[in-house]
Amino acid sequence: MSPPNSLTGPSIELRALDELWFQVAGTVCNLTCHHCFISCSPQNHSFEFLAYDEVDAALQESVRHGVREYYFTGGEPFLNKDLRRMLKRTLEFGPATVLTNGTVFKPEWLSELYDAEQTSPFSLEFRVSIDGPSADINDPVRGEGTFVKAMNGVRLLCDAGFLPIITMTQTWDDSENLRILEDFRTVLRKQGCDRPRLKILPRLKIGAEVNRTEGYQDTERITDDMMQDFDRDQLLCHHSRIVTSKGVYVCPILIESPDARLGDTLDDVLQPFAMQHGACYTCYQYGAICTNTTLRPGESQVSS
Amino acid sequence: MKLALFGGLYSNYLALEAAIQDAHARNVDAIYCLGDLGAFGPHPDRVFPLLHEHNVACVQGNYDDSIGNELNDCQCGYTDPRDNHFAQISYDYTLANTSVANRSWLRTLPKEIRLNVDGLRVLLCHGSPRKTNEFLWESTTSTAFLERLCQKHNADIVVGTHSGIHWERVLSEGRRYINVGVLGRPENDGQTCVWSTILKTGTDADDSATVCAGQTPVSVDFVPINYDYQRLAAEMREESLPEEFVDTVLNGWWTTCLEILPSRERRAGRY
């Protein structure tokens, strides 16, 4: 396949397939968050659940590509009844991370997964989306009662032996970040989570968020000049792809954009991608926001 | 061949002295340091004469690149405000107390060292062969990924440091990834010792060795290095370094820069 037209946005090559994502619950979610960048809801079936065999096939294919770690997202991944089986299988290949809203799992499921992690050389991480340290901040965005439910999920994870990462989509001013982080640490400690891990994420102005606030301006795009001397590892599309029910896409954020569908198998999706979307601009500004750890620009490179 | 390999000195010249003595006692053929000479500890200039005197060849770590080139920070990539606060205290102290000559020398260090050891291609790097500040943790690094690194970088054995906790994995055809741990601070396990590594190949390998690349026996010993940690702690206090750092030296638990730890490694610690 030929590289994309540079007029549509700077082209970024896939350096290596380090992370493989699974859109394991499609766009189906028990919640209908007003800022969801792919507008997930109980009724949104534009992407369907992945089957166990589809995940297993991709895991086996991923070995040849030297994939380092695996991420499971949705929708709400735990709505997929095969998720636990998929995760146990994944832990035979490498580390796994689940992005969950924390409102649907049961203690016995977590106990089962904890046991699976203990017999694996690899870690099982949970990232729970809670958009602020109080119901007053979280519930207007994620729905009435979701703060209490999600915090209960965090407690269940901690009780099971995990140390979840709490991710907050920022709906407040930058100047509030330190206070929000400290407030959330206090709240989590009161819940018995004595080692809080917190990560603030930027809003992505696509999907439902367009209706809640606004979309991207035409000027909010990555330009060729901006890519000069830029550490491309900051961009997820430089080292990741996502398997969905409709094929393999460039990243978890852009699955509703037709140009983001790159092929049917991992072998099909190694070509460069034209970063022409407003959401690409957010990734550029904030770094690989979807991964567990975010490295800042300017780090020393040995080789590509 | 028998090689002593260590990294992450973090200005802990007392542990460096002990590790070099241990290496000589084992009659190693050569000693290599995988970078990050400064940070965390007191009197950063004190590690340099030891390295020169004992012919320790060094790889440049991200800290060395930063100090050598007087960058704004250590390039560890922390995003948590508390981690950045302590990292900056450490960095500012180290930069201010590293001589011009030593900073100049840090700039000359290579990003990697390639060795032919009994016919094996051994690649010494700091973080990973592709990126100096890439963290390779045992729990978040698949075997397939390590196989790719060895293949892409034409190595039978890849040796790194940077993450601060030693581990290794045997790959296909006996190839290996080895993380030598660090000499600069304990491993977040409640012990005060730090760690060095002895790589033994060919006729120097142990009976338990595995054959690497179809030709050469290889065995690896991770060696706990005991040193005068109470003296180090006292000197850190004299230099007004954070009590959080001193606590780690005295008790063996990491108190700062915890955000980068994957859950499994974090759970193994106290904080």
Coordinates of C-alpha atoms in Angstrom, one line a residue:
Chain A
M1 CA 0.0 0.0 0.0
S2 CA 1.3 3.4 -0.8
P3 CA 2.0 6.1 1.8
P4 CA -0.9 8.5 2.4
N5 CA -1.0 11.8 0.6
S6 CA 1.1 14.3 2.6
L7 CA -1.4 17.0 1.7
T8 CA -3.9 15.4 4.1
G9 CA -1.6 15.6 7.1
P10 CA 1.9 14.6 8.1
S11 CA 2.5 10.9 7.5
I12 CA 3.7 8.8 10.4
E13 CA 5.3 5.4 10.0
L14 CA 4.7 2.5 12.4
R15 CA 8.1 2.3 14.1
A16 CA 7.2 -1.1 15.5
L17 CA 4.1 -2.8 16.8
D18 CA 4.7 -2.4 20.5
E19 CA 1.2 -2.3 21.8
L20 CA -1.8 -4.2 20.4
W21 CA -5.2 -3.0 21.4
F22 CA -8.5 -4.9 21.4
Q23 CA -11.8 -3.0 21.0
V24 CA -13.2 -6.0 22.9
A25 CA -16.7 -4.6 23.8
G26 CA -17.1 -2.6 20.6
T27 CA -19.0 0.7 21.2
V28 CA -21.3 -1.0 23.7
C29 CA -21.2 0.4 27.2
N30 CA -23.6 0.4 30.2
L31 CA -22.9 4.1 30.6
T32 CA -23.5 7.0 28.2
C33 CA -20.8 9.5 29.1
H34 CA -21.4 12.9 27.6
H35 CA -17.7 13.3 26.6
C36 CA -17.1 9.9 25.1
F37 CA -15.0 10.3 22.0
I38 CA -16.7 7.3 20.3
S39 CA -20.2 7.9 21.7
C40 CA -20.5 4.6 23.5
S41 CA -23.8 3.6 25.0
P42 CA -26.0 0.6 25.6
Q43 CA -27.5 1.1 22.2
N44 CA -24.4 1.9 20.1
H45 CA -23.6 -1.3 18.2
S46 CA -21.6 0.4 15.4
F47 CA -18.8 -1.8 16.7
E48 CA -19.6 -5.2 18.2
F49 CA -17.9 -7.4 20.7
L50 CA -14.8 -9.3 19.7
A51 CA -15.0 -13.1 20.0
Y52 CA -12.5 -15.1 21.9
D53 CA -11.2 -16.8 18.8
E54 CA -10.6 -13.4 17.1
V55 CA -8.5 -12.3 20.1
D56 CA -6.7 -15.5 20.3
A57 CA -5.8 -15.4 16.6
A58 CA -4.5 -11.8 16.9
L59 CA -2.4 -12.8 20.0
Q60 CA -0.8 -15.6 18.0
E61 CA -0.1 -13.3 15.1
S62 CA 1.3 -10.7 17.4
V63 CA 4.2 -12.8 18.4
R64 CA 5.7 -12.5 15.0
H65 CA 5.5 -8.8 15.3
G66 CA 7.2 -8.7 18.7
V67 CA 4.3 -7.0 20.4
R68 CA 5.3 -5.9 23.9
E69 CA 1.9 -5.4 25.7
Y70 CA -1.8 -5.7 25.1
Y71 CA -4.7 -3.3 26.0
F72 CA -8.4 -4.1 26.2
T73 CA -11.0 -1.3 25.8
G74 CA -14.5 -0.7 24.6
G75 CA -17.2 0.3 25.4
E76 CA -17.0 -1.4 28.7
P77 CA -14.8 -4.5 28.3
F78 CA -16.4 -6.4 31.2
L79 CA -19.7 -6.5 29.2
N80 CA -18.0 -9.1 27.0
K81 CA -18.5 -12.3 28.9
D82 CA -15.4 -13.8 27.3
L83 CA -13.2 -11.1 28.7
R84 CA -11.8 -13.1 31.6
R85 CA -10.9 -16.0 29.3
M86 CA -9.3 -13.6 26.9
L87 CA -7.2 -12.0 29.6
K88 CA -6.0 -15.3 31.0
R89 CA -5.0 -16.3 27.5
T90 CA -3.3 -12.9 27.0
L91 CA -1.2 -13.3 30.1
E92 CA 0.5 -16.3 28.4
F93 CA 1.8 -13.8 25.8
G94 CA 2.5 -10.6 27.7
P95 CA 1.2 -7.9 30.0
A96 CA -2.4 -6.8 29.7
T97 CA -4.2 -3.6 30.7
V98 CA -8.0 -3.3 30.9
L99 CA -9.7 0.1 30.5
T100 CA -12.9 -0.1 32.5
N101 CA -15.5 2.1 34.0
G102 CA -15.4 0.0 37.1
T103 CA -19.2 -0.4 37.5
V104 CA -20.0 -3.9 36.3
F105 CA -17.4 -6.4 37.6
K106 CA -17.9 -8.9 40.4
P107 CA -15.5 -9.7 43.2
E108 CA -15.3 -13.4 42.1
W109 CA -14.2 -12.2 38.6
L110 CA -11.4 -10.2 40.0
S111 CA -10.3 -13.0 42.3
E112 CA -10.1 -15.3 39.3
L113 CA -8.1 -12.7 37.4
Y114 CA -5.8 -12.1 40.3
D115 CA -5.0 -15.8 40.5
A116 CA -4.3 -15.8 36.7
E117 CA -1.9 -12.9 37.1
Q118 CA -0.1 -14.6 39.9
T119 CA 0.7 -17.6 37.7
S120 CA 1.9 -15.4 34.8
P121 CA 5.2 -13.6 34.5
F122 CA 3.3 -10.6 33.3
S123 CA 1.2 -7.9 35.0
L124 CA -2.5 -7.3 34.7
E125 CA -3.3 -3.6 35.0
F126 CA -6.7 -2.0 35.5
R127 CA -7.4 1.5 34.5
V128 CA -10.7 2.9 35.9
S129 CA -12.2 6.0 34.4
I130 CA -13.5 8.4 37.0
D131 CA -13.6 12.0 36.0
G132 CA -12.9 13.7 39.2
P133 CA -12.6 13.2 43.0
S134 CA -16.3 13.8 43.7
A135 CA -19.8 13.0 42.4
D136 CA -20.2 16.7 41.8
I137 CA -17.5 16.7 39.2
N138 CA -17.8 13.2 37.8
D139 CA -21.6 12.5 37.6
P140 CA -22.6 15.4 35.3
V141 CA -20.2 13.9 32.7
R142 CA -20.5 10.2 33.3
G143 CA -24.0 9.9 34.7
E144 CA -26.0 10.1 37.9
G145 CA -24.6 7.7 40.5
T146 CA -21.5 6.6 38.6
F147 CA -19.0 8.1 41.0
V148 CA -20.2 5.9 43.8
K149 CA -20.4 2.9 41.6
A150 CA -17.0 3.4 40.1
M151 CA -15.4 4.0 43.5
N152 CA -16.9 0.8 44.7
G153 CA -15.2 -0.9 41.7
V154 CA -11.9 0.6 42.7
R155 CA -12.3 -0.7 46.2
L156 CA -13.1 -4.2 44.8
L157 CA -10.0 -4.1 42.7
C158 CA -7.9 -3.1 45.7
D159 CA -9.5 -5.7 47.8
A160 CA -8.7 -8.3 45.2
G161 CA -5.0 -7.3 45.3
F162 CA -4.7 -5.0 42.3
L163 CA -3.4 -1.4 42.3
P164 CA -5.7 0.3 39.7
I165 CA -4.8 3.4 37.8
I166 CA -7.5 6.1 38.0
T167 CA -7.8 8.1 34.8
M168 CA -9.6 11.4 34.8
T169 CA -10.7 13.2 31.7
Q170 CA -9.9 16.8 32.5
T171 CA -13.0 19.0 32.5
W172 CA -11.5 21.7 34.7
D173 CA -8.9 24.4 34.2
D174 CA -5.2 23.4 34.2
S175 CA -4.6 25.5 37.3
E176 CA -6.9 23.0 39.2
N177 CA -4.8 19.9 38.4
L178 CA -2.7 19.8 41.5
R179 CA -5.7 20.3 43.8
I180 CA -7.7 17.7 41.9
L181 CA -4.9 15.2 42.2
E182 CA -4.5 15.8 46.0
D183 CA -8.2 15.7 46.6
F184 CA -8.5 12.4 44.7
R185 CA -5.6 10.9 46.7
T186 CA -7.4 11.8 49.9
V187 CA -10.6 10.2 48.7
L188 CA -8.9 7.1 47.5
R189 CA -7.0 6.7 50.8
K190 CA -10.3 6.9 52.7
Q191 CA -11.5 4.1 50.5
G192 CA -8.6 2.0 51.6
C193 CA -6.5 2.5 48.5
D194 CA -3.3 3.6 50.2
R195 CA -1.2 3.8 47.0
P196 CA -3.2 5.9 44.6
R197 CA -2.2 6.0 41.0
L198 CA -3.7 8.8 39.1
K199 CA -3.5 10.0 35.5
I200 CA -5.2 13.1 34.0
L201 CA -6.2 12.8 30.4
P202 CA -7.2 15.6 28.0
R203 CA -10.6 15.9 26.4
L204 CA -10.9 14.6 22.9
K205 CA -13.3 16.9 21.0
I206 CA -14.9 14.2 18.9
G207 CA -17.9 11.9 19.3
A208 CA -20.3 12.9 22.1
E209 CA -17.9 15.6 23.4
V210 CA -18.7 17.7 20.3
N211 CA -22.3 18.1 21.6
R212 CA -21.2 18.6 25.2
T213 CA -18.7 21.4 24.4
E214 CA -17.3 21.9 20.9
G215 CA -15.4 20.2 18.1
Y216 CA -11.9 21.0 16.8
Q217 CA -11.2 24.2 15.0
D218 CA -9.7 23.8 11.5
T219 CA -6.4 25.2 12.9
E220 CA -6.1 22.4 15.4
R221 CA -4.2 20.1 13.2
I222 CA -0.6 18.7 13.1
T223 CA 1.4 20.3 10.4
D224 CA 4.6 19.1 8.7
D225 CA 6.6 21.9 10.4
M226 CA 5.3 20.7 13.8
M227 CA 6.8 17.2 13.1
Q228 CA 10.3 18.6 12.7
D229 CA 12.5 17.3 15.6
F230 CA 9.4 15.9 17.3
D231 CA 9.7 12.7 19.2
R232 CA 7.3 10.5 17.3
D233 CA 7.1 8.0 20.2
Q234 CA 4.7 10.5 21.8
L235 CA 2.1 9.4 19.2
L236 CA 0.3 6.1 19.7
C237 CA 0.1 5.6 16.0
H238 CA 3.9 5.3 15.9
H239 CA 3.8 2.1 17.9
S240 CA 0.2 0.7 18.2
R241 CA -2.8 -0.6 16.3
I242 CA -6.2 -1.7 17.5
V243 CA -8.2 -4.8 16.5
T244 CA -12.0 -4.2 16.2
S245 CA -15.0 -6.1 14.9
K246 CA -14.7 -4.2 11.7
G247 CA -11.0 -4.7 11.1
V248 CA -7.7 -3.2 12.4
Y249 CA -7.5 0.5 13.0
V250 CA -4.7 2.9 13.6
C251 CA -5.7 3.8 17.2
P252 CA -8.5 3.5 19.7
I253 CA -9.5 7.1 19.3
L254 CA -10.2 7.3 15.5
I255 CA -12.2 4.1 14.9
E256 CA -15.2 6.2 13.6
S257 CA -13.0 7.7 10.9
P258 CA -13.0 5.6 7.7
D259 CA -9.4 6.5 6.9
A260 CA -8.3 5.0 10.2
R261 CA -9.2 1.5 9.1
L262 CA -6.0 0.1 7.8
G263 CA -6.7 -3.5 7.0
D264 CA -8.0 -6.9 8.2
T265 CA -4.9 -8.4 9.8
L266 CA -1.8 -7.2 11.5
D267 CA 0.2 -7.8 8.4
D268 CA -2.1 -5.4 6.5
V269 CA -1.7 -2.5 8.9
L270 CA 2.0 -1.7 9.0
Q271 CA 1.8 1.2 6.6
P272 CA 2.1 4.9 7.5
F273 CA -0.9 7.0 8.5
A274 CA -1.8 10.5 7.6
M275 CA -2.5 12.5 10.8
Q276 CA -5.2 14.7 9.6
H277 CA -7.6 14.7 12.5
G278 CA -8.2 17.2 15.3
A279 CA -7.7 14.3 17.8
C280 CA -4.2 13.8 16.4
Y281 CA -3.5 17.4 17.5
T282 CA -4.5 16.5 21.1
C283 CA -2.2 13.4 21.0
Y284 CA 0.6 15.7 19.7
Q285 CA 0.0 18.1 22.6
Y286 CA -0.2 15.7 25.4
G287 CA 1.8 12.6 24.4
A288 CA 0.7 9.0 24.0
I289 CA -2.3 9.5 26.2
C290 CA -3.7 6.0 25.9
T291 CA -0.8 4.1 27.3
N292 CA -0.2 3.6 31.0
T293 CA 2.9 5.6 31.1
T294 CA 3.5 8.8 29.1
L295 CA 7.0 9.8 28.2
R296 CA 7.6 13.4 27.5
P297 CA 9.3 14.7 24.4
G298 CA 13.0 15.4 24.1
E299 CA 14.4 12.0 25.2
S300 CA 17.6 10.7 23.8
Q301 CA 17.2 8.3 20.9
V302 CA 19.7 5.6 20.2
S303 CA 18.2 4.4 16.9
S304 CA 14.9 4.1 15.2
Chain B
M1 CA 35.2 -14.8 29.8
K2 CA 33.9 -13.2 32.9
L3 CA 32.5 -9.7 32.9
A4 CA 31.2 -7.5 35.7
L5 CA 28.3 -5.4 34.6
F6 CA 26.5 -2.7 36.6
G7 CA 24.6 0.5 36.1
G8 CA 22.7 3.3 37.8
L9 CA 25.4 4.5 40.1
Y10 CA 23.4 7.5 41.2
S11 CA 26.5 9.0 42.8
N12 CA 26.7 6.0 45.2
Y13 CA 30.5 5.9 45.2
L14 CA 30.6 3.7 48.3
A15 CA 28.6 1.0 46.5
L16 CA 30.7 1.5 43.4
E17 CA 33.9 0.8 45.4
A18 CA 32.3 -2.3 46.9
A19 CA 31.2 -3.6 43.4
I20 CA 34.6 -3.0 41.9
Q21 CA 36.3 -4.9 44.8
D22 CA 33.8 -7.7 44.3
A23 CA 34.5 -7.8 40.6
H24 CA 38.3 -8.0 41.2
A25 CA 37.9 -10.7 43.8
R26 CA 36.1 -12.7 41.1
N27 CA 38.9 -12.2 38.7
V28 CA 36.7 -10.7 36.0
D29 CA 38.2 -9.9 32.6
A30 CA 36.6 -6.5 32.3
I31 CA 34.1 -4.2 34.1
Y32 CA 31.4 -2.2 32.4
C33 CA 29.0 0.4 33.7
L34 CA 25.8 0.9 31.8
G35 CA 25.2 4.6 32.6
D36 CA 23.5 7.0 34.9
L37 CA 26.5 7.9 37.0
G38 CA 24.8 10.8 38.9
A39 CA 21.5 11.4 40.7
F40 CA 20.0 10.7 44.1
G41 CA 23.3 10.4 46.1
P42 CA 25.9 12.9 47.4
H43 CA 29.2 14.2 45.9
P44 CA 28.6 13.2 42.2
D45 CA 32.3 13.8 41.3
R46 CA 33.5 10.9 43.5
V47 CA 32.5 8.1 41.1
F48 CA 34.6 9.4 38.2
P49 CA 38.1 8.7 39.6
L50 CA 37.0 5.2 40.6
L51 CA 35.8 4.5 37.1
H52 CA 39.0 5.8 35.5
E53 CA 41.3 4.1 37.9
H54 CA 39.7 0.7 37.4
N55 CA 39.3 1.0 33.6
V56 CA 35.5 0.8 33.8
A57 CA 34.1 1.4 30.3
C58 CA 30.8 3.3 30.5
V59 CA 27.7 3.6 28.4
Q60 CA 25.9 7.0 28.4
G61 CA 22.6 7.0 30.3
N62 CA 19.9 9.5 30.0
Y63 CA 21.2 11.2 33.2
D64 CA 24.7 11.4 31.8
D65 CA 23.3 12.9 28.6
S66 CA 21.4 15.5 30.6
I67 CA 24.2 16.4 33.0
G68 CA 26.9 16.4 30.2
N69 CA 24.8 18.7 28.1
E70 CA 23.4 20.7 30.9
L71 CA 19.8 20.0 29.9
N72 CA 16.9 21.1 32.1
D73 CA 16.0 17.7 33.6
C74 CA 17.1 14.1 33.8
Q75 CA 14.9 12.8 30.9
C76 CA 13.4 10.1 33.1
G77 CA 10.0 11.2 31.7
Y78 CA 8.0 11.4 34.9
T79 CA 4.6 13.0 34.7
D80 CA 3.5 12.9 38.3
P81 CA 4.1 16.3 40.0
R82 CA 5.5 14.7 43.1
D83 CA 7.9 12.5 41.2
N84 CA 9.0 15.5 39.2
H85 CA 9.5 17.6 42.3
F86 CA 12.0 15.1 43.8
A87 CA 13.6 14.3 40.4
Q88 CA 14.3 18.0 39.9
I89 CA 15.9 18.4 43.4
S90 CA 18.2 15.5 42.6
Y91 CA 19.0 16.8 39.2
D92 CA 19.7 20.3 40.2
Y93 CA 22.0 19.1 43.0
T94 CA 23.9 16.7 40.7
L95 CA 24.3 19.3 37.9
A96 CA 25.6 21.9 40.4
N97 CA 28.1 19.5 41.9
T98 CA 29.5 17.8 38.8
S99 CA 32.7 19.4 37.6
V100 CA 33.2 20.9 34.1
A101 CA 35.7 18.2 33.3
N102 CA 33.4 15.4 34.3
R103 CA 30.5 16.9 32.5
S104 CA 32.7 17.1 29.4
W105 CA 33.6 13.4 29.8
L106 CA 30.0 12.4 30.1
R107 CA 29.3 13.9 26.7
T108 CA 31.9 11.6 25.1
L109 CA 30.3 8.4 26.3
P110 CA 28.8 6.1 23.7
K111 CA 25.0 5.2 23.7
E112 CA 25.9 1.5 23.4
I113 CA 28.9 -0.8 23.6
R114 CA 29.2 -3.9 21.4
L115 CA 31.4 -6.8 22.4
N116 CA 32.3 -10.1 21.0
V117 CA 32.4 -12.4 24.0
D118 CA 33.5 -16.0 23.2
G119 CA 31.9 -15.6 19.8
L120 CA 28.6 -14.1 21.2
R121 CA 27.3 -10.7 20.1
V122 CA 26.8 -8.8 23.4
L123 CA 25.1 -5.4 23.3
L124 CA 25.4 -3.1 26.3
C125 CA 22.9 -0.3 26.5
H126 CA 21.2 1.8 29.1
G127 CA 17.5 1.6 28.8
S128 CA 16.9 -0.5 25.6
P129 CA 18.9 -0.9 22.4
R130 CA 16.5 1.5 20.7
K131 CA 16.0 4.2 23.3
T132 CA 18.2 5.3 26.1
N133 CA 15.4 6.1 28.5
E134 CA 13.1 3.2 27.7
F135 CA 12.1 1.3 30.8
L136 CA 12.1 -2.5 30.4
W137 CA 10.3 -4.0 33.4
E138 CA 10.0 -7.7 33.9
S139 CA 6.3 -7.7 34.3
T140 CA 5.5 -5.5 31.3
T141 CA 7.9 -6.8 28.7
S142 CA 6.8 -9.7 26.6
T143 CA 9.3 -12.3 25.4
A144 CA 8.3 -11.7 21.8
F145 CA 9.4 -8.1 22.2
L146 CA 12.8 -9.1 23.6
E147 CA 13.2 -11.5 20.8
R148 CA 12.5 -8.6 18.4
L149 CA 15.1 -6.4 20.1
C150 CA 17.8 -9.1 19.9
Q151 CA 17.0 -9.8 16.2
K152 CA 16.7 -6.1 15.1
H153 CA 19.8 -5.1 16.9
N154 CA 21.9 -8.1 15.9
A155 CA 22.6 -9.3 19.5
D156 CA 22.7 -12.6 21.2
I157 CA 22.8 -11.0 24.6
V158 CA 21.3 -7.6 25.4
V159 CA 22.3 -6.0 28.7
G160 CA 20.6 -2.9 30.2
T161 CA 19.8 -1.1 33.4
H162 CA 17.7 2.1 33.9
S163 CA 14.6 0.6 35.6
G164 CA 16.4 -0.1 38.9
I165 CA 15.4 -3.8 39.5
H166 CA 17.5 -6.7 38.2
W167 CA 16.0 -9.5 36.1
E168 CA 16.7 -11.6 33.1
R169 CA 14.9 -13.8 30.6
V170 CA 16.3 -16.6 28.5
L171 CA 15.0 -16.3 24.9
S172 CA 15.0 -18.7 21.9
E173 CA 18.3 -20.4 21.2
G174 CA 19.6 -19.4 24.6
R175 CA 19.7 -15.7 23.8
R176 CA 19.2 -13.5 26.8
Y177 CA 18.0 -10.1 28.0
I178 CA 19.7 -9.1 31.2
N179 CA 18.8 -6.1 33.4
V180 CA 21.7 -5.6 35.8
G181 CA 19.8 -3.6 38.3
V182 CA 21.5 -0.5 39.8
L183 CA 24.2 0.3 42.3
G184 CA 22.7 3.6 43.3
R185 CA 19.8 2.6 45.5
P186 CA 18.2 -0.6 46.9
E187 CA 15.6 -2.5 44.8
N188 CA 12.4 -1.6 46.6
D189 CA 12.5 -4.9 48.5
G190 CA 13.3 -3.8 52.1
Q191 CA 16.9 -4.7 51.8
T192 CA 19.8 -2.2 52.0
C193 CA 22.0 -4.0 49.5
V194 CA 22.3 -3.0 45.8
W195 CA 23.1 -5.2 42.8
S196 CA 25.8 -6.0 40.3
T197 CA 25.9 -8.8 37.7
I198 CA 28.5 -11.2 36.5
L199 CA 28.2 -12.6 33.0
K200 CA 30.2 -15.8 32.5
T201 CA 30.7 -17.4 29.1
G202 CA 32.6 -20.3 27.6
T203 CA 34.8 -22.1 30.0
D204 CA 34.0 -19.6 32.8
A205 CA 30.3 -20.5 32.7
D206 CA 28.8 -22.5 35.5
D207 CA 27.6 -26.0 35.2
S208 CA 24.0 -24.6 35.1
A209 CA 24.8 -22.6 32.0
T210 CA 22.6 -22.7 28.9
V211 CA 24.0 -22.7 25.4
C212 CA 23.6 -19.4 23.6
A213 CA 23.2 -19.1 19.9
G214 CA 24.0 -22.7 19.4
Q215 CA 27.6 -22.4 20.5
T216 CA 28.6 -20.8 23.8
P217 CA 27.6 -21.7 27.4
V218 CA 26.3 -18.7 29.3
S219 CA 25.5 -18.2 33.0
V220 CA 24.5 -15.1 34.9
D221 CA 25.0 -14.3 38.6
F222 CA 23.2 -11.4 40.2
V223 CA 25.3 -10.3 43.1
P224 CA 24.1 -8.4 46.1
I225 CA 26.5 -5.6 47.0
N226 CA 26.7 -4.7 50.6
Y227 CA 28.3 -1.3 51.4
D228 CA 28.4 1.3 54.1
Y229 CA 24.9 2.6 53.5
Q230 CA 24.8 4.4 56.9
R231 CA 27.7 6.4 55.8
L232 CA 26.0 7.2 52.5
A233 CA 22.9 8.3 54.4
A234 CA 24.9 10.5 56.7
E235 CA 26.6 12.2 53.7
M236 CA 23.3 12.7 52.0
R237 CA 22.0 14.4 55.1
E238 CA 25.1 16.6 55.3
E239 CA 24.4 17.6 51.7
S240 CA 20.8 18.4 52.6
L241 CA 19.4 15.9 50.1
P242 CA 15.7 15.0 50.7
E243 CA 15.0 12.8 53.7
E244 CA 12.8 10.7 51.4
F245 CA 16.0 9.6 49.5
V246 CA 17.8 8.9 52.8
D247 CA 14.9 6.8 53.9
T248 CA 15.3 4.6 50.8
V249 CA 19.0 4.0 51.5
L250 CA 18.3 3.1 55.1
N251 CA 15.2 1.0 54.7
G252 CA 15.3 -0.4 51.1
W253 CA 11.9 0.9 50.0
W254 CA 11.4 3.4 47.2
T255 CA 9.7 6.5 48.4
T256 CA 9.8 8.6 45.2
C257 CA 9.6 8.2 41.4
L258 CA 7.0 5.5 41.9
E259 CA 4.7 6.5 39.0
I260 CA 6.8 4.6 36.5
L261 CA 6.5 1.3 38.3
P262 CA 4.1 -1.2 36.8
S263 CA 1.5 -2.6 39.3
R264 CA 3.4 -5.8 40.0
E265 CA 6.7 -4.1 40.8
R266 CA 4.8 -1.4 42.7
R267 CA 2.9 -3.9 44.8
A268 CA 6.2 -5.5 45.8
G269 CA 7.2 -2.3 47.5
R270 CA 5.9 -0.5 50.6
Y271 CA 4.8 2.8 49.0

